[in-house]
CSV table of C-alpha atoms in Angstrom, one decimal:
chain,number,residue,atom,x,y,z
A,7,MET,CA,14.2,-69.3,-123.8
A,8,ALA,CA,14.7,-65.6,-124.6
A,9,PRO,CA,14.1,-63.1,-121.8
A,10,PRO,CA,10.9,-61.0,-122.0
A,11,PRO,CA,11.3,-57.6,-123.6
A,12,SER,CA,12.3,-54.8,-121.3
A,13,LEU,CA,10.5,-52.2,-123.3
A,14,PRO,CA,6.8,-52.1,-124.1
A,15,GLU,CA,5.4,-52.3,-127.6
A,16,LYS,CA,3.0,-49.4,-126.9
A,17,PRO,CA,4.4,-45.8,-126.9
A,18,ALA,CA,6.2,-44.8,-123.7
A,19,LEU,CA,8.7,-42.2,-122.6
A,20,LEU,CA,12.3,-43.5,-122.4
A,21,ILE,CA,15.0,-41.4,-120.5
A,22,ALA,CA,18.5,-42.2,-121.9
A,23,ASP,CA,21.7,-42.0,-119.8
A,24,THR,CA,25.0,-40.8,-121.2
A,25,SER,CA,26.3,-44.3,-122.1
A,26,VAL,CA,23.1,-45.1,-124.0
A,27,VAL,CA,23.5,-42.0,-126.1
A,28,ILE,CA,27.1,-42.8,-126.8
A,29,ASN,CA,26.1,-46.4,-127.8
A,30,MET,CA,23.3,-45.2,-130.1
A,31,ASN,CA,25.7,-42.8,-131.8
A,32,ALA,CA,28.2,-45.7,-132.3
A,33,THR,CA,25.6,-47.9,-134.0
A,34,GLY,CA,25.9,-45.8,-137.1
A,35,CYS,CA,22.1,-45.8,-137.4
A,36,ALA,CA,20.8,-43.7,-134.5
A,37,GLU,CA,18.5,-41.7,-136.6
A,38,LYS,CA,16.9,-44.7,-138.3
A,39,LEU,CA,16.7,-46.5,-134.9
A,40,LEU,CA,14.9,-43.6,-133.2
A,41,LYS,CA,12.5,-43.1,-136.1
A,42,ALA,CA,11.5,-46.8,-135.9
A,43,LEU,CA,10.7,-46.8,-132.2
A,44,PRO,CA,7.2,-46.0,-131.2
A,45,HIS,CA,8.6,-44.4,-128.0
A,46,ARG,CA,9.6,-40.8,-127.2
A,47,VAL,CA,13.3,-40.7,-126.2
A,48,ALA,CA,14.6,-37.9,-124.0
A,49,VAL,CA,17.7,-36.9,-122.1
A,50,VAL,CA,18.0,-34.8,-119.0
A,51,ASP,CA,19.9,-31.6,-119.5
A,52,VAL,CA,22.4,-32.9,-117.0
A,53,VAL,CA,23.3,-35.7,-119.4
A,54,VAL,CA,23.6,-33.2,-122.3
A,55,ASP,CA,26.2,-31.2,-120.3
A,56,GLU,CA,28.0,-34.4,-119.4
A,57,ILE,CA,28.3,-35.4,-123.0
A,58,LYS,CA,29.5,-31.9,-124.0
A,59,GLY,CA,32.4,-32.5,-121.6
A,60,GLY,CA,33.7,-35.1,-124.0
A,61,LEU,CA,34.4,-32.5,-126.6
A,62,ARG,CA,37.5,-31.5,-124.6
A,63,LYS,CA,38.8,-35.1,-125.3
A,64,GLY,CA,38.0,-35.0,-129.0
A,65,ARG,CA,34.8,-37.0,-128.7
A,66,GLN,CA,32.0,-36.0,-131.1
A,67,ASP,CA,29.0,-37.4,-129.3
A,68,ALA,CA,27.8,-33.9,-128.3
A,69,VAL,CA,27.7,-32.9,-131.9
A,70,ARG,CA,25.8,-36.0,-132.9
A,71,LEU,CA,23.4,-35.6,-130.0
A,72,ALA,CA,22.7,-32.0,-131.0
A,73,GLN,CA,21.8,-33.2,-134.5
A,74,LEU,CA,19.3,-35.7,-133.0
A,75,ILE,CA,17.8,-33.0,-130.8
A,76,ASP,CA,17.6,-30.5,-133.6
A,77,SER,CA,15.8,-33.1,-135.8
A,78,GLY,CA,13.2,-33.8,-133.0
A,79,LEU,CA,14.2,-37.4,-132.5
A,80,VAL,CA,15.5,-36.8,-128.9
A,81,GLU,CA,14.0,-34.4,-126.4
A,82,VAL,CA,15.8,-32.5,-123.7
A,83,VAL,CA,14.0,-32.4,-120.3
A,84,THR,CA,14.8,-30.7,-117.0
A,85,LEU,CA,14.4,-32.0,-113.4
A,86,GLY,CA,11.4,-30.5,-111.5
A,87,PRO,CA,11.3,-29.8,-107.8
A,88,GLN,CA,10.6,-33.5,-106.8
A,89,GLY,CA,13.1,-34.8,-109.3
A,90,LEU,CA,15.8,-32.5,-107.9
A,91,ILE,CA,15.2,-33.9,-104.4
A,92,GLN,CA,15.6,-37.5,-105.8
A,93,PHE,CA,18.7,-36.4,-107.8
A,94,GLU,CA,20.4,-35.0,-104.7
A,95,SER,CA,19.7,-38.2,-102.8
A,96,LEU,CA,21.5,-40.1,-105.5
A,97,VAL,CA,24.6,-37.9,-105.7
A,98,ILE,CA,25.2,-36.8,-102.1
A,99,GLY,CA,26.6,-39.3,-99.6
A,100,ALA,CA,29.0,-42.1,-99.4
A,101,SER,CA,30.5,-43.2,-102.7
A,102,SER,CA,29.0,-46.7,-102.3
A,103,GLY,CA,25.5,-45.3,-102.4
A,104,THR,CA,25.8,-42.5,-104.9
A,105,LEU,CA,26.0,-42.2,-108.7
A,106,ASP,CA,27.4,-40.0,-111.4
A,107,ASP,CA,25.3,-36.9,-112.2
A,108,GLY,CA,24.0,-38.3,-115.5
A,109,GLU,CA,22.9,-41.6,-114.1
A,110,ALA,CA,21.3,-40.0,-111.1
A,111,ALA,CA,19.5,-37.4,-113.2
A,112,THR,CA,18.2,-40.2,-115.5
A,113,ILE,CA,16.8,-42.3,-112.7
A,114,ALA,CA,15.4,-39.3,-110.8
A,115,TYR,CA,13.5,-37.9,-113.8
A,116,ALA,CA,12.2,-41.3,-114.7
A,117,ALA,CA,11.0,-41.8,-111.2
A,118,ASP,CA,9.4,-38.4,-111.1
A,119,VAL,CA,7.3,-38.7,-114.3
A,120,GLY,CA,6.8,-42.5,-114.5
A,121,ALA,CA,9.1,-43.1,-117.5
A,122,HIS,CA,11.5,-45.9,-118.4
A,123,ALA,CA,15.2,-45.3,-117.5
A,124,LEU,CA,17.8,-46.5,-120.0
A,125,ILE,CA,20.9,-47.2,-118.0
A,126,GLU,CA,23.6,-49.8,-118.3
A,127,GLU,CA,26.2,-49.4,-115.5
A,128,ARG,CA,25.9,-52.2,-113.0
A,129,LYS,CA,25.9,-49.9,-109.9
A,130,ALA,CA,23.3,-47.6,-111.3
A,131,ARG,CA,21.0,-50.5,-112.2
A,132,ARG,CA,21.4,-52.0,-108.8
A,133,LEU,CA,20.6,-48.8,-106.9
A,134,ALA,CA,17.6,-48.1,-109.2
A,135,ALA,CA,16.3,-51.7,-108.6
A,136,ASP,CA,16.8,-51.3,-104.9
A,137,GLN,CA,15.5,-47.8,-104.3
A,138,TYR,CA,13.2,-47.1,-107.3
A,139,THR,CA,11.4,-50.4,-107.8
A,140,ALA,CA,8.6,-48.7,-109.8
A,141,VAL,CA,11.1,-47.5,-112.5
A,142,PRO,CA,11.3,-49.9,-115.4
A,143,LEU,CA,14.9,-50.3,-116.6
A,144,GLY,CA,16.1,-50.8,-120.2
A,145,CYS,CA,19.4,-50.5,-122.1
A,146,THR,CA,20.7,-50.0,-125.6
A,147,VAL,CA,20.3,-53.7,-126.6
A,148,ASP,CA,16.6,-53.4,-125.6
A,149,LEU,CA,16.3,-50.6,-128.2
A,150,LEU,CA,17.9,-52.8,-130.9
A,151,LYS,CA,15.7,-55.8,-129.9
A,152,HIS,CA,12.5,-53.9,-130.3
A,153,ALA,CA,10.2,-55.4,-133.0
A,154,SER,CA,9.8,-52.1,-134.7
A,155,VAL,CA,13.5,-51.6,-135.0
A,156,GLU,CA,14.0,-55.2,-136.4
A,157,ARG,CA,11.4,-54.4,-139.1
A,158,ALA,CA,13.1,-51.2,-140.0
A,159,LEU,CA,16.7,-52.4,-140.0
A,160,GLY,CA,16.4,-56.1,-140.7
A,161,ILE,CA,18.5,-58.6,-138.8
A,162,GLY,CA,21.6,-57.8,-140.9
A,163,GLY,CA,21.3,-54.1,-140.0
A,164,ILE,CA,20.8,-55.0,-136.3
A,165,ALA,CA,23.9,-57.2,-136.4
A,166,ASP,CA,26.0,-54.3,-137.9
A,167,ALA,CA,24.6,-51.8,-135.4
A,168,LEU,CA,25.4,-54.1,-132.5
A,169,HIS,CA,28.9,-54.8,-133.8
A,170,ASN,CA,29.5,-51.1,-134.3
A,171,ALA,CA,28.4,-50.3,-130.7
A,172,LEU,CA,30.5,-53.1,-129.3
A,173,THR,CA,33.7,-52.1,-131.1
A,174,GLY,CA,33.2,-48.3,-131.3
A,175,ALA,CA,31.7,-47.6,-127.8
A,176,ARG,CA,32.6,-50.8,-125.9
A,177,MET,CA,28.9,-51.2,-125.2
A,178,ARG,CA,28.1,-53.2,-122.1
A,179,VAL,CA,25.9,-56.2,-122.7
A,180,LEU,CA,23.8,-57.3,-119.7
A,181,PRO,CA,24.1,-61.0,-118.9
A,182,HIS,CA,20.6,-61.9,-120.0
A,183,HIS,CA,21.3,-60.4,-123.4
A,184,ILE,CA,24.6,-62.2,-124.1
A,185,ALA,CA,23.1,-65.2,-125.9
A,186,TRP,CA,20.9,-63.1,-128.1
A,187,VAL,CA,23.8,-60.8,-129.1
A,188,VAL,CA,26.0,-63.8,-129.9
A,189,GLY,CA,23.3,-65.3,-132.0
A,190,VAL,CA,22.8,-62.1,-134.0
A,191,ILE,CA,26.4,-61.0,-134.7
A,192,GLY,CA,27.9,-64.5,-135.0
A,193,ASP,CA,31.0,-66.1,-133.6
A,194,GLU,CA,33.6,-64.5,-135.8
A,195,ARG,CA,32.5,-61.0,-134.7
A,196,VAL,CA,32.0,-62.1,-131.1
A,197,ALA,CA,35.6,-63.4,-130.9
A,198,GLY,CA,36.9,-59.9,-131.8
A,199,CYS,CA,34.7,-57.9,-129.4
A,200,LEU,CA,37.0,-57.2,-126.4
A,201,CYS,CA,34.2,-55.7,-124.3
A,202,LEU,CA,32.4,-59.0,-124.2
A,203,PRO,CA,33.3,-61.5,-121.4
A,204,GLU,CA,36.4,-63.5,-122.1
A,205,ALA,CA,34.6,-66.8,-121.6
A,206,VAL,CA,32.1,-65.8,-124.3
A,207,ARG,CA,34.8,-64.8,-126.7
A,208,LYS,CA,36.7,-68.1,-126.1
A,209,GLN,CA,33.6,-70.1,-126.7
A,210,ALA,CA,32.9,-68.3,-129.9
A,211,LEU,CA,36.5,-68.8,-131.1
A,212,ALA,CA,36.3,-72.5,-130.3
A,213,ARG,CA,33.2,-72.8,-132.6
A,214,LEU,CA,34.9,-71.3,-135.6
């Protein structure tokens, strides 16, 4: 049985972490995806700065994000006083209990305003689940699984978007999404996606 959707059908505010922005860019259809969603998607200014840092390494995600912001498809938000307190609690302390600035800002803002946090790193999701139980968590795959996106892209378009993100951004697929991703992109593509678990790739190869 497929897991229940992590994102609501009704409009909500989604706060995207750095990795989610990079994954969306890599899909090749970020604009169409965002237009299809009934939700507002925002990034904290901390995440914008983090992505801009990639320009020094030749990455163009900051340019693509700027285009999405200019077109009104992504909003930029800033931590308020309470959000800053929560942010500091997530970045100051022992490394085992702290996060990168972008992850911390995403969780802190979502907790402060009652939004969904789109994060994919295992540690960040674990800390959010432990310390911010009221914050609903989502990820890039949840965006692509949304019924409105499926209607806009079609299953073939979703398959291409998934494959692009897996190969272009090494998108992390959460365990409960593995079966769905395999079913959508097919065994041949799965076998060549090095970011997927080795066991999953071997099983796909054996079925070819």
